[in-house]
Structures are given as C-alpha cells and as structure tokens.
Amino acid sequence: MTAAERHPKLLYWAGVALGPLAWGINLQGVYALAHFSCETTKLTGTIMSVALAIVALAGTAISARAVRRGVGAEWADAQGGGPRTFMAWLGVGSGVLFALVIANQLAASLVISPCLR
C-alpha cells in the first residue's frame, strides 16, 4: 500500500477520530480549569470549548468531503466501496454528535458556577 492509497482512507476516519478526541480534551480541560475559573472569571474554558467544537465539525466536514469524493469510485471499485462509505457516514454522524455534546457542556459551564463543589 502506497502513501497515496493510504491518505484518502484516513479521510474517511477523520470524523470518527476527531469528534471523540475533541470531546475528551474538552472534558478534561473544563475539569482542569474549573478550579482556576472559581478564583477569577476567565473565558479560557469557553474559548477552548468553542475551538474544540470547531475541530469536531472539521472532522465532520472532512468525512463528508470523503463521501462526496468517493461516490463515483463506488462504481469503479471492484469491492463496491461500501465499507469506506459507511465509515465516512459514521464519521459525519459522530462528528456532529460530539460537537453537540461539546456545545451542551459549554452551555452547562456557562450556567452553573464552577465554585459549586
């Protein structure tokens, strides 16, 4: 397998990988910054959550682009391209789902005071 063949296959996995990765970083980051947010009002958690939601949506866009690019290849591929297309659609759904989860955690962190422990 050459690097040119491997590169498009990684595009199908972008939404599947970037969404959960962004959510995990967001979750741990919000918990780590909660102590410092209690002492002084900082927007670091909000900025971090917005940036990571954009990362999750970027993975969604990359997977969606891989779906569009691979539509014509399904007919040319002897195996039909079914598993790759399924993985790309799974990446689109996963990226959107994790972006919504990050947005919900952002809303909760804006409403609930970090000093309540």
PDB file of N, CA and C in Angstrom, residues 5 8-9 12 65-86 88:
ATOM      1  N   GLU A   5      -2.402   5.783  -1.592  1.00  0.00           N
ATOM      2  CA  GLU A   5      -3.598   4.973  -1.341  1.00  0.00           C
ATOM      3  C   GLU A   5      -4.056   5.088   0.103  1.00  0.00           C
ATOM      4  N   PRO A   8      -6.218   8.853   1.254  1.00  0.00           N
ATOM      5  CA  PRO A   8      -7.675   9.011   1.158  1.00  0.00           C
ATOM      6  C   PRO A   8      -8.433   8.161   2.171  1.00  0.00           C
ATOM      7  N   LYS A   9      -7.881   7.015   2.551  1.00  0.00           N
ATOM      8  CA  LYS A   9      -8.570   6.172   3.523  1.00  0.00           C
ATOM      9  C   LYS A   9      -8.599   6.818   4.901  1.00  0.00           C
ATOM     10  N   TYR A  12     -11.637   9.173   5.486  1.00  0.00           N
ATOM     11  CA  TYR A  12     -12.903   8.570   5.891  1.00  0.00           C
ATOM     12  C   TYR A  12     -13.021   8.480   7.412  1.00  0.00           C
ATOM     13  N   ARG A  65     -16.664  15.331   2.899  1.00  0.00           N
ATOM     14  CA  ARG A  65     -15.965  15.517   1.624  1.00  0.00           C
ATOM     15  C   ARG A  65     -15.474  14.179   1.082  1.00  0.00           C
ATOM     16  N   ALA A  66     -15.051  13.291   1.955  1.00  0.00           N
ATOM     17  CA  ALA A  66     -14.620  11.961   1.517  1.00  0.00           C
ATOM     18  C   ALA A  66     -15.800  11.175   0.948  1.00  0.00           C
ATOM     19  N   VAL A  67     -16.996  11.374   1.508  1.00  0.00           N
ATOM     20  CA  VAL A  67     -18.185  10.715   0.965  1.00  0.00           C
ATOM     21  C   VAL A  67     -18.444  11.223  -0.443  1.00  0.00           C
ATOM     22  N   ARG A  68     -18.396  12.540  -0.603  1.00  0.00           N
ATOM     23  CA  ARG A  68     -18.668  13.115  -1.929  1.00  0.00           C
ATOM     24  C   ARG A  68     -17.615  12.694  -2.943  1.00  0.00           C
ATOM     25  N   ARG A  69     -16.373  12.639  -2.523  1.00  0.00           N
ATOM     26  CA  ARG A  69     -15.305  12.255  -3.430  1.00  0.00           C
ATOM     27  C   ARG A  69     -15.417  10.786  -3.822  1.00  0.00           C
ATOM     28  N   GLY A  70     -15.865   9.947  -2.901  1.00  0.00           N
ATOM     29  CA  GLY A  70     -15.915   8.514  -3.152  1.00  0.00           C
ATOM     30  C   GLY A  70     -17.181   8.023  -3.815  1.00  0.00           C
ATOM     31  N   VAL A  71     -18.127   8.901  -4.122  1.00  0.00           N
ATOM     32  CA  VAL A  71     -19.385   8.451  -4.717  1.00  0.00           C
ATOM     33  C   VAL A  71     -19.145   7.826  -6.078  1.00  0.00           C
ATOM     34  N   GLY A  72     -18.352   8.469  -6.922  1.00  0.00           N
ATOM     35  CA  GLY A  72     -18.069   7.911  -8.240  1.00  0.00           C
ATOM     36  C   GLY A  72     -17.169   6.698  -8.178  1.00  0.00           C
ATOM     37  N   ALA A  73     -16.352   6.596  -7.136  1.00  0.00           N
ATOM     38  CA  ALA A  73     -15.424   5.479  -7.021  1.00  0.00           C
ATOM     39  C   ALA A  73     -16.131   4.179  -6.667  1.00  0.00           C
ATOM     40  N   GLU A  74     -17.360   4.246  -6.166  1.00  0.00           N
ATOM     41  CA  GLU A  74     -18.081   3.024  -5.824  1.00  0.00           C
ATOM     42  C   GLU A  74     -18.320   2.169  -7.064  1.00  0.00           C
ATOM     43  N   TRP A  75     -18.552   2.821  -8.188  1.00  0.00           N
ATOM     44  CA  TRP A  75     -18.828   2.081  -9.414  1.00  0.00           C
ATOM     45  C   TRP A  75     -17.532   1.557 -10.029  1.00  0.00           C
ATOM     46  N   ALA A  76     -16.429   2.249  -9.818  1.00  0.00           N
ATOM     47  CA  ALA A  76     -15.154   1.824 -10.391  1.00  0.00           C
ATOM     48  C   ALA A  76     -14.462   0.772  -9.525  1.00  0.00           C
ATOM     49  N   ASP A  77     -14.771   0.754  -8.243  1.00  0.00           N
ATOM     50  CA  ASP A  77     -14.119  -0.167  -7.320  1.00  0.00           C
ATOM     51  C   ASP A  77     -14.754  -1.545  -7.441  1.00  0.00           C
ATOM     52  N   ALA A  78     -13.930  -2.577  -7.511  1.00  0.00           N
ATOM     53  CA  ALA A  78     -14.453  -3.930  -7.651  1.00  0.00           C
ATOM     54  C   ALA A  78     -15.194  -4.383  -6.394  1.00  0.00           C
ATOM     55  N   GLN A  79     -14.804  -3.868  -5.233  1.00  0.00           N
ATOM     56  CA  GLN A  79     -15.448  -4.257  -3.986  1.00  0.00           C
ATOM     57  C   GLN A  79     -16.657  -3.384  -3.671  1.00  0.00           C
ATOM     58  N   GLY A  80     -16.922  -2.364  -4.451  1.00  0.00           N
ATOM     59  CA  GLY A  80     -18.115  -1.545  -4.252  1.00  0.00           C
ATOM     60  C   GLY A  80     -17.908  -0.335  -3.376  1.00  0.00           C
ATOM     61  N   GLY A  81     -16.863  -0.251  -2.602  1.00  0.00           N
ATOM     62  CA  GLY A  81     -16.608   0.918  -1.764  1.00  0.00           C
ATOM     63  C   GLY A  81     -17.546   1.033  -0.581  1.00  0.00           C
ATOM     64  N   GLY A  82     -18.299   0.006  -0.272  1.00  0.00           N
ATOM     65  CA  GLY A  82     -19.289   0.067   0.800  1.00  0.00           C
ATOM     66  C   GLY A  82     -18.727   0.333   2.180  1.00  0.00           C
ATOM     67  N   PRO A  83     -17.696  -0.383   2.628  1.00  0.00           N
ATOM     68  CA  PRO A  83     -17.168  -0.140   3.976  1.00  0.00           C
ATOM     69  C   PRO A  83     -16.597   1.257   4.166  1.00  0.00           C
ATOM     70  N   ARG A  84     -15.922   1.788   3.134  1.00  0.00           N
ATOM     71  CA  ARG A  84     -15.363   3.126   3.262  1.00  0.00           C
ATOM     72  C   ARG A  84     -16.464   4.172   3.324  1.00  0.00           C
ATOM     73  N   THR A  85     -17.479   4.023   2.500  1.00  0.00           N
ATOM     74  CA  THR A  85     -18.587   4.979   2.516  1.00  0.00           C
ATOM     75  C   THR A  85     -19.332   4.912   3.841  1.00  0.00           C
ATOM     76  N   PHE A  86     -19.532   3.710   4.362  1.00  0.00           N
ATOM     77  CA  PHE A  86     -20.186   3.558   5.664  1.00  0.00           C
ATOM     78  C   PHE A  86     -19.372   4.234   6.757  1.00  0.00           C
ATOM     79  N   ALA A  88     -17.286   6.697   6.409  1.00  0.00           N
ATOM     80  CA  ALA A  88     -17.347   8.146   6.234  1.00  0.00           C
ATOM     81  C   ALA A  88     -18.674   8.698   6.772  1.00  0.00           C
TER      82      ALA A  88
END
